[in-house]
Amino acid sequence: MSPVSHLPARALAPRRHDEILRRLGAQGSVSVAELAGFFEVSRETIRRDLKLLSDQGRLGIVHGGAARFEPSEPAMSLRSQENAGGKAAIGRAAAGLVRDGMVVFLDSGTTTLAIAHAITDLRDLTICTASLKIALHLCHVPGMRVHMLGGEVDPSEEAASGIDTLDAMARFRVDIAFLGGGALSPDGEVTDFTRAGAEQRGRMIGLAGKAYFVLDRSKFGKLTPLRIPNFERAAGVIVDADPEPALVEALSQKGPELIVAA
Amino acid sequence: MSPVSHLPARALAPRRHDEILRRLGAQGSVSVAELAGFFEVSRETIRRDLKLLSDQGRLGIVHGGAARFEPSEPAMSLRSQENAGGKAAIGRAAAGLVRDGMVVFLDSGTTTLAIAHAITDLRDLTICTASLKIALHLCHVPGMRVHMLGGEVDPSEEAASGIDTLDAMARFRVDIAFLGGGALSPDGEVTDFTRAGAEQRGRMIGLAGKAYFVLDRSKFGKLTPLRIPNFERAAGVIVDADPEPALVEALSQKGPELIVAA
DNA sequence: GTTCGCTGCCACATATTGCAACATCAGTGC
DNA sequence: GCACTGATGTTGCAATATGTGGCAGCGAAC
């Protein structure tokens, strides 16, 4: 029977959505049965709610309920192992572009961490980064000033991100920036996993005197969903192996110089 | 009819995964039998969960259970410190003051790092810290949001400090703050080494609902040059041993409660 | 009255789980 | 080193919970 007659007014859809999102924030996950009981509606209704919120990208649906959305990228500890040699070569090549006294921005990521290890010979650098590990490493190197950008910490990157980070970034005058990326697409463009990441990197291209992307060979020809704004204004792309000729050609059309690290 | 289920609510898969990872973070390893008992599911289910998480590279499977890869061992990093036992006791006492859902500020320092290790059992905390190591540790605990405060990194503290940090701090509504200090002076006051540190801590006393200082016994009776503004408005001082009676008396005159951790 | 959106019910598809039988592993005593 | 033993890991299968799509009832808006 329909639960109309003497029951208190049934919760409106937006009210359910608010409550669902509130619970998600509080508990990390919600179950369909639990919510159906709470709102006194059928499971189908809850599922439709979840489907809707999922389409908006506000949560991820799992069997039996929903969970906070987390873009799944392999854990940091795993990625740092992959292609360590290539990353080190990129690190050395990148370090060669840096001069004493510069203000250097280092993005989060395992390749940029390799750069952090490669620039310890330089003097009087000001480092600007959102990566916890990079900050932790470089702050112990004499003659370096490290500025940590604040923000909400993304566990998969071990770095701050979000509005506060963008905000903090804008305060610096950066001589040279090294940026990571999710992939080097076949048409010669660097793309990213998340909207926020793409935005942050695109912003930095504009802020830095010179901006280089660093991508190891495992990122070649992959596809991730988001284009990086301003990409054509980057100074270069540093890689650790020759990409496909078509990719090289496409990249040279766009503008950024291709640097292959030995 | 109300579509409420009368079945025993079974834990959602993501909830199990969160709990498993949380325990891994806290204890370093988990056993299949233990988890099966806790969730009231069969061992096979737990094994399937572990297999899944292992495929994602978030843990390693061993005979009888699972262990984590990264040796960010709480035990190791803390044991290497002086008076590790005392700090751990303070950590537990501090964790006892925190409730699920709170916004917690953790100052930099080894004693507050011990608190970070002790609060991994709690749920849905928002952590606000300037310490790189605290952020790095807690960002991997499921159900915690970590906000890193930006600023220039002080190598001796491995934490951000300075004007940007003060600025970022002021944006948060903090329920409970745990602050370090340079010394517990004989007249029952917490003092600090630097002007900036004293200022930052004094500011946080005003911002937080409750502010506790944490000081292990090695800080008793020492003298450092700077008084902490607002000290008398702090909620308490947590220590790991009974101080001199005179010091206890002086402290009780000022206001903050003295908590001696066992 | 009609249309439209939301909801609940139903039948059927799919996913997850527990059980049971069997294979392996880590100790233990000899 | 070897056999024994209890605990742990694996696999196939059946039971059950959950997901999906169609359809109809009910109000609200027009």
XYZ file of C-alpha atoms (C1' of nucleotides) in Angstrom:
584
model
C 0.000 0.000 0.000
C 1.119 3.515 -0.469
C 2.426 5.092 2.710
C 0.276 8.185 2.382
C -2.665 8.245 4.711
C -1.424 9.272 8.134
C 2.325 9.283 7.746
C 4.337 12.469 7.976
C 5.029 13.951 4.577
C 7.420 11.844 2.578
C 10.891 13.234 2.143
C 11.311 15.171 -1.052
C 13.950 13.953 -3.480
C 16.422 16.810 -2.866
C 16.106 16.254 0.853
C 17.021 12.619 0.381
C 19.932 13.603 -1.783
C 21.236 15.996 0.827
C 20.982 13.394 3.531
C 22.644 10.770 1.362
C 25.564 13.043 0.615
C 25.789 14.058 4.261
C 26.033 10.433 5.316
C 28.555 9.731 2.636
C 30.699 12.535 3.928
C 30.369 11.277 7.457
C 30.693 7.531 6.977
C 32.333 7.101 3.608
C 29.630 4.776 2.364
C 25.896 4.146 2.543
C 23.768 1.072 1.936
C 20.566 0.955 -0.059
C 18.700 -1.030 2.603
C 19.728 1.384 5.336
C 18.557 4.412 3.368
C 15.327 2.770 2.260
C 14.542 2.076 5.899
C 15.426 5.560 7.011
C 13.367 7.382 4.388
C 10.620 4.752 4.327
C 10.755 4.443 0.581
C 11.437 1.463 -1.624
C 14.907 0.333 -2.558
C 14.265 1.199 -6.173
C 13.734 4.805 -5.254
C 17.002 4.893 -3.375
C 18.754 3.273 -6.281
C 17.347 5.857 -8.620
C 18.629 8.551 -6.270
C 22.053 6.997 -6.213
C 22.068 6.625 -9.976
C 21.286 10.296 -10.319
C 23.977 11.396 -7.901
C 26.410 9.045 -9.538
C 25.687 10.580 -12.956
C 26.521 13.928 -11.409
C 29.798 12.450 -10.267
C 29.058 13.030 -6.605
C 29.435 9.424 -5.533
C 30.313 5.985 -6.797
C 27.791 3.152 -6.859
C 28.849 -0.172 -5.437
C 26.959 -3.400 -4.927
C 24.586 -2.785 -2.040
C 24.952 0.955 -1.860
C 27.317 3.761 -2.697
C 30.724 4.998 -1.641
C 32.655 8.205 -1.817
C 34.117 8.606 -5.229
C 37.845 8.115 -5.414
C 39.551 8.199 -8.769
C 41.484 4.962 -8.781
C 45.078 5.398 -9.678
C 47.640 2.936 -8.426
C 49.056 3.836 -5.048
C 52.048 6.121 -4.851
C 54.270 3.441 -3.355
C 53.663 1.239 -6.369
C 54.124 3.883 -9.007
C 57.457 5.036 -7.635
C 58.909 1.602 -8.366
C 57.860 1.529 -12.003
C 60.445 2.608 -14.505
C 62.665 4.112 -11.826
C 65.586 4.392 -14.247
C 63.607 6.416 -16.756
C 62.339 8.722 -14.074
C 65.857 9.310 -12.803
C 67.006 10.209 -16.335
C 64.158 12.681 -16.643
C 65.163 14.051 -13.258
C 68.724 14.703 -14.438
C 67.566 16.318 -17.674
C 65.197 18.559 -15.752
C 67.888 19.502 -13.251
C 70.047 20.607 -16.176
C 67.522 23.297 -16.987
C 67.664 24.818 -13.521
C 70.171 27.538 -12.553
C 71.284 28.598 -9.100
C 68.970 31.069 -7.467
C 65.833 30.175 -9.397
C 62.332 29.805 -8.030
C 61.276 26.280 -8.984
C 57.796 24.810 -8.911
C 57.586 21.039 -8.550
C 54.271 19.355 -9.161
C 53.212 16.254 -7.284
C 54.021 12.837 -8.694
C 56.743 10.256 -8.789
C 58.576 11.746 -11.750
C 58.779 15.175 -10.160
C 60.018 13.465 -6.993
C 62.886 12.185 -9.114
C 63.629 15.786 -10.091
C 63.700 16.730 -6.424
C 66.411 14.144 -5.911
C 68.362 15.422 -8.902
C 68.520 19.103 -8.037
C 70.187 18.801 -4.647
C 73.491 19.993 -6.100
C 72.114 23.390 -6.979
C 72.399 26.388 -4.706
C 70.039 28.907 -3.314
C 66.883 27.560 -4.896
C 63.420 28.465 -3.746
C 61.198 25.435 -4.117
C 57.469 25.701 -4.342
C 55.481 22.472 -4.183
C 52.259 20.855 -3.045
C 53.856 17.438 -2.661
C 54.458 16.309 0.915
C 57.341 14.017 0.023
C 59.114 16.584 -2.117
C 58.836 19.167 0.650
C 60.035 16.662 3.227
C 63.019 15.706 1.130
C 64.165 19.124 -0.036
C 63.710 20.941 3.245
C 66.754 19.103 4.568
C 68.990 20.206 1.715
C 71.106 23.161 2.820
C 70.659 26.302 0.813
C 67.099 25.574 -0.259
C 64.023 27.346 0.884
C 60.937 25.222 0.523
C 57.433 26.611 0.357
C 54.695 24.105 0.925
C 51.413 24.931 -0.753
C 48.490 24.235 1.524
C 45.205 22.544 0.769
C 43.275 19.347 1.226
C 45.575 16.358 0.934
C 44.898 13.867 -1.843
C 46.069 10.466 -0.568
C 46.765 9.023 -4.009
C 49.118 11.894 -4.812
C 50.347 12.574 -1.297
C 49.951 16.221 -2.118
C 47.755 19.172 -1.335
C 45.160 20.149 -3.893
C 42.018 22.153 -4.290
C 41.056 25.758 -4.085
C 43.546 26.659 -1.367
C 46.396 25.244 -3.412
C 45.434 27.197 -6.511
C 45.210 30.262 -4.386
C 48.604 29.772 -2.772
C 50.218 29.006 -6.124
C 49.158 32.322 -7.552
C 51.242 34.201 -4.985
C 54.567 33.004 -6.363
C 56.725 34.315 -9.124
C 58.069 31.076 -10.554
C 61.074 30.916 -12.905
C 60.653 27.324 -13.960
C 57.914 24.784 -13.328
C 57.971 21.026 -13.749
C 54.553 19.493 -14.150
C 53.314 15.932 -14.220
C 50.433 14.600 -16.247
C 48.254 11.551 -16.653
C 49.143 10.704 -20.216
C 50.742 11.854 -23.443
C 47.925 11.352 -25.905
C 48.561 10.167 -29.484
C 47.836 13.651 -30.826
C 50.721 15.121 -28.871
C 48.958 16.630 -25.936
C 49.320 16.079 -22.219
C 46.089 15.052 -20.512
C 45.064 14.470 -16.945
C 42.899 12.259 -14.731
C 40.959 14.916 -12.904
C 39.418 18.253 -13.586
C 41.156 19.818 -10.619
C 44.556 18.510 -11.642
C 44.203 19.742 -15.214
C 43.113 23.146 -14.012
C 45.972 23.446 -11.548
C 48.583 22.503 -14.145
C 47.107 24.762 -16.772
C 47.181 27.625 -14.322
C 50.833 27.024 -13.541
C 51.796 27.211 -17.230
C 50.555 30.750 -17.181
C 52.288 31.647 -13.922
C 55.738 30.240 -14.597
C 58.403 31.777 -16.798
C 58.939 28.371 -18.331
C 56.827 25.269 -17.772
C 57.993 21.771 -18.641
C 55.932 18.615 -18.510
C 57.715 15.486 -17.378
C 56.304 12.136 -18.487
C 57.958 8.761 -18.481
C 57.407 6.243 -21.241
C 54.603 4.456 -19.431
C 52.392 7.471 -20.169
C 52.852 7.323 -23.937
C 49.761 6.780 -26.035
C 47.557 6.416 -22.993
C 44.288 8.250 -22.767
C 42.972 10.176 -19.815
C 39.882 12.321 -20.020
C 40.998 15.896 -19.450
C 42.968 18.256 -21.638
C 45.340 20.639 -19.921
C 44.436 24.253 -20.614
C 47.231 26.381 -22.116
C 49.207 23.297 -23.012
C 50.569 24.841 -26.204
C 52.187 27.588 -24.143
C 54.353 25.135 -22.189
C 58.073 25.375 -22.882
C 58.657 21.687 -23.338
C 57.930 18.059 -22.618
C 60.658 15.898 -21.104
C 60.432 12.146 -21.696
C 62.711 9.162 -21.246
C 62.271 7.453 -24.620
C 61.521 8.390 -28.224
C 57.769 8.438 -28.781
C 56.090 7.389 -32.040
C 57.084 9.653 -34.948
C 53.453 10.669 -35.397
C 53.331 11.794 -31.805
C 56.579 13.744 -32.185
C 55.182 15.471 -35.261
C 51.886 16.295 -33.548
C 53.720 17.715 -30.546
C 56.004 19.920 -32.646
C 52.908 21.336 -34.327
C 51.543 22.410 -30.972
C 54.652 24.252 -29.899
C 56.342 22.719 -26.835
C 59.854 21.439 -27.400
C 60.433 17.705 -27.024
C 63.365 16.730 -24.829
C 64.370 13.077 -24.695
C 66.442 12.314 -21.615
C 69.219 9.774 -21.831
C 4.239 -1.168 4.191
C 7.523 -0.004 5.387
C 10.201 -1.714 3.369
C 12.469 -2.032 6.364
C 14.583 -5.098 6.350
C 14.662 -7.340 9.385
C 17.854 -8.993 8.289
C 21.065 -8.417 10.141
C 22.710 -5.526 8.345
C 25.723 -6.890 6.584
C 28.684 -4.636 6.130
C 29.024 -3.149 2.685
C 32.133 -4.208 0.802
C 33.685 -0.717 0.741
C 33.088 -0.433 4.453
C 35.028 -3.601 5.022
C 37.775 -2.352 2.769
C 38.015 0.922 4.642
C 38.167 -0.850 7.971
C 40.791 -3.266 6.715
C 42.978 -0.448 5.432
C 42.416 1.524 8.605
C 43.574 -1.406 10.712
C 46.536 -1.897 8.458
C 47.476 1.706 8.965
C 47.118 1.386 12.699
C 48.612 -2.049 13.338
C 50.654 -2.816 10.253
C 48.976 -6.164 9.679
C 45.639 -7.925 9.881
C 44.566 -11.570 10.106
C 41.818 -13.208 8.117
C 40.279 -14.906 11.159
C 40.208 -11.651 13.114
C 38.485 -9.782 10.300
C 36.010 -12.572 9.602
C 35.002 -12.505 13.238
C 34.722 -8.755 13.349
C 32.549 -8.433 10.249
C 30.681 -11.677 10.867
C 31.380 -12.941 7.393
C 33.143 -16.039 6.183
C 36.884 -16.229 5.744
C 36.468 -16.611 2.015
C 34.819 -13.236 1.818
C 37.687 -11.651 3.688
C 40.172 -13.363 1.446
C 38.340 -12.095 -1.594
C 38.490 -8.603 -0.124
C 42.196 -8.907 0.524
C 42.777 -10.223 -2.980
C 40.991 -7.207 -4.377
C 42.924 -4.717 -2.298
C 46.119 -6.522 -3.112
C 45.376 -6.229 -6.841
C 44.994 -2.513 -6.304
C 48.380 -2.486 -4.672
C 47.081 -1.269 -1.353
C 48.404 -4.156 0.714
C 50.348 -7.379 0.490
C 48.848 -10.784 1.230
C 50.688 -13.084 3.589
C 49.775 -16.476 4.978
C 46.966 -15.889 7.456
C 46.231 -12.311 6.560
C 47.750 -9.221 5.028
C 50.435 -6.665 5.713
C 51.159 -3.305 4.263
C 53.989 -2.461 1.935
C 55.165 0.890 3.072
C 57.373 0.842 6.102
C 55.988 4.094 7.485
C 55.870 1.980 10.614
C 54.423 3.948 13.477
C 56.472 1.860 15.828
C 59.735 2.465 14.023
C 59.495 6.178 13.532
C 58.364 6.684 17.082
C 60.656 4.249 18.753
C 63.606 6.044 17.317
C 62.597 9.101 19.310
C 63.534 9.840 22.860
C 61.023 8.834 25.491
C 58.876 7.040 22.944
C 56.835 5.318 25.621
C 55.911 8.567 27.297
C 54.945 10.157 24.008
C 52.786 7.181 23.095
C 51.018 7.455 26.448
C 50.360 11.127 25.840
C 49.095 10.173 22.382
C 46.576 7.746 23.829
C 45.398 10.230 26.433
C 44.962 12.885 23.770
C 43.091 10.483 21.485
C 40.692 9.830 24.357
C 39.615 13.466 24.199
C 38.691 13.288 20.532
C 35.252 12.243 19.298
C 34.192 11.034 15.872
C 33.510 13.837 13.453
C 35.647 16.489 15.120
C 37.937 18.973 13.423
C 41.328 18.398 15.002
C 44.379 20.634 14.808
C 47.720 18.929 15.275
C 50.776 21.062 15.830
C 54.185 19.975 14.571
C 56.492 17.934 16.765
C 57.212 14.377 17.779
C 54.652 14.295 20.579
C 51.852 15.433 18.282
C 53.043 12.840 15.763
C 52.377 10.270 18.475
C 48.830 11.615 18.712
C 48.459 11.189 14.954
C 49.297 7.537 15.372
C 46.860 7.142 18.244
C 43.770 8.597 16.603
C 43.585 6.255 13.623
C 40.741 4.362 15.265
C 38.460 7.343 15.107
C 36.077 8.061 12.260
C 35.368 10.983 10.064
C 37.920 13.346 11.479
C 39.057 16.463 9.714
C 42.717 16.966 10.459
C 44.359 20.316 10.136
C 48.128 20.420 10.448
C 51.278 22.134 9.263
C 53.421 19.055 9.876
C 54.521 17.206 6.746
C 54.895 13.864 8.496
C 51.523 14.051 10.212
C 49.828 14.894 6.926
C 51.659 12.103 5.145
C 50.665 9.558 7.751
C 47.038 10.486 8.264
C 46.149 11.035 4.620
C 46.298 7.272 4.121
C 43.816 6.515 6.865
C 40.367 6.003 5.318
C 37.677 8.294 6.610
C 39.994 11.164 7.433
C 40.253 14.394 5.559
C 43.598 16.068 5.973
C 44.187 19.734 5.380
C 47.790 20.735 5.034
C 48.537 24.292 6.055
C 50.895 25.942 3.630
C 53.897 28.093 4.312
C 57.673 28.127 4.328
C 58.992 24.793 5.551
C 61.098 24.816 8.686
C 63.572 21.917 8.345
C 64.004 21.393 12.076
C 60.265 20.935 12.553
C 59.508 19.429 9.138
C 56.494 21.696 9.096
C 55.189 24.793 7.404
C 55.362 28.032 9.327
C 55.229 31.752 8.860
C 52.675 34.239 7.757
C 50.970 31.942 5.248
C 50.485 29.289 7.899
C 48.928 31.727 10.349
C 46.689 32.915 7.588
C 45.574 29.420 6.569
C 45.005 28.431 10.187
C 42.554 31.233 10.719
C 40.218 29.781 8.090
C 39.380 26.699 10.114
C 36.816 26.088 12.757
C 38.703 23.750 15.040
C 37.016 21.650 17.716
C 40.134 20.537 19.503
C 43.772 21.499 19.102
C 46.894 19.760 20.373
C 49.889 22.025 20.656
C 53.526 21.393 21.384
C 55.828 23.643 23.292
C 59.483 24.161 24.084
C 59.305 23.781 27.814
C 57.079 23.649 30.871
C 58.618 26.369 33.003
C 58.841 26.053 36.800
C 56.130 28.656 37.236
C 53.611 26.456 35.402
C 53.606 27.996 32.002
C 54.369 26.593 28.583
C 57.104 28.506 26.770
C 58.586 28.356 23.319
C 61.855 28.726 21.403
C 60.809 31.197 18.768
C 58.675 34.240 18.441
C 56.831 32.816 15.451
C 56.095 29.508 17.181
C 54.774 31.196 20.311
C 52.600 33.474 18.248
C 51.183 30.620 16.172
C 50.332 28.541 19.220
C 48.820 31.469 21.067
C 46.665 32.205 18.063
C 45.409 28.625 17.912
C 44.315 28.722 21.558
C 41.918 31.448 20.565
C 40.714 29.675 17.438
C 40.058 26.211 18.841
C 37.127 25.160 20.958
C 39.557 23.445 23.285
C 43.341 23.640 23.159
C 45.618 21.200 24.929
C 49.367 21.397 25.246
C 51.248 18.127 25.076
C 54.673 17.971 26.722
C 56.690 14.947 27.690
C 58.766 14.821 30.839
C 61.951 15.943 29.105
C 60.417 19.427 28.876
C 59.837 19.796 32.620
C 61.601 22.610 34.381
C 63.399 23.717 31.256
C 63.529 27.324 30.250
C 62.911 28.716 26.804
C 62.624 32.428 26.118
C 59.098 33.067 24.903
C 55.817 32.958 26.744
C 52.802 31.691 24.824
C 50.090 34.339 24.560
C 46.682 33.295 25.893
C 48.198 30.336 27.696
C 45.820 30.643 30.622
C 42.903 30.090 28.235
C 44.139 26.659 27.149
C 41.932 23.756 28.242
C 44.730 21.622 29.587
C 48.280 20.347 29.593
C 48.916 16.651 28.964
C 52.131 15.189 30.334
C 53.541 11.706 30.897
C 54.799 12.022 34.467
C 53.937 13.918 37.617
C 55.742 17.261 37.642
C 57.084 18.892 40.803
C 54.303 19.774 43.263
C 55.245 23.436 42.996
C 54.788 23.295 39.244
C 51.429 21.566 39.620
C 50.301 24.232 42.025
C 51.469 27.049 39.767
C 49.701 25.513 36.798
C 46.416 25.074 38.615
C 46.571 28.765 39.521
C 46.749 29.714 35.860
C 43.722 27.697 34.794
C 44.562 24.851 32.414
C 43.816 21.372 33.711
C 46.751 19.036 34.258
C 46.349 15.573 32.711
C 48.946 12.941 33.537
C 48.907 10.115 30.994
C 49.565 6.581 32.130
C -9.397 15.668 -18.375
C -4.586 14.939 -19.762
C 0.179 14.834 -19.267
C 4.125 14.384 -16.690
C 7.073 13.052 -12.938
C 7.745 10.198 -9.153
C 7.068 6.021 -6.892
C 6.220 1.049 -5.866
C 5.603 -3.636 -7.494
C 6.843 -7.395 -10.266
C 9.694 -10.588 -13.003
C 14.074 -11.576 -14.402
C 19.307 -10.819 -14.611
C 23.520 -10.351 -12.016
C 26.645 -10.206 -8.060
C 28.032 -11.609 -3.728
C 28.400 -14.840 -0.230
C 28.810 -19.245 2.368
C 29.480 -24.095 2.222
C 31.953 -28.139 1.376
C 35.559 -30.769 -0.570
C 40.164 -30.716 -1.516
C 44.992 -28.717 -1.943
C 48.866 -26.240 0.594
C 51.356 -24.410 4.069
C 53.831 -23.835 8.599
C 55.032 -25.888 12.489
C 56.217 -29.909 15.613
C 58.211 -34.068 17.172
C 61.005 -37.686 15.933
C 65.080 -35.005 6.716
C 60.342 -36.841 7.151
C 55.760 -37.725 8.524
C 51.968 -35.830 10.998
C 48.668 -32.271 12.048
C 45.979 -28.240 12.367
C 45.336 -24.053 10.147
C 44.975 -21.645 5.920
C 44.109 -21.162 0.794
C 41.315 -22.603 -3.495
C 37.700 -23.870 -6.237
C 32.930 -25.087 -7.838
C 28.323 -24.577 -6.767
C 23.958 -23.328 -4.748
C 21.457 -19.833 -1.963
C 20.379 -15.309 -1.304
C 20.755 -10.408 -1.773
C 20.978 -6.839 -4.970
C 20.328 -4.544 -9.627
C 17.395 -3.618 -13.876
C 13.667 -2.572 -16.800
C 8.763 -2.530 -17.624
C 4.441 -1.154 -16.100
C 0.717 0.902 -13.383
C -1.060 4.016 -9.657
C -1.066 8.430 -7.662
C -0.707 13.518 -7.370
C 0.477 17.885 -9.183
C 0.526 21.095 -12.865
C -1.591 22.647 -17.026
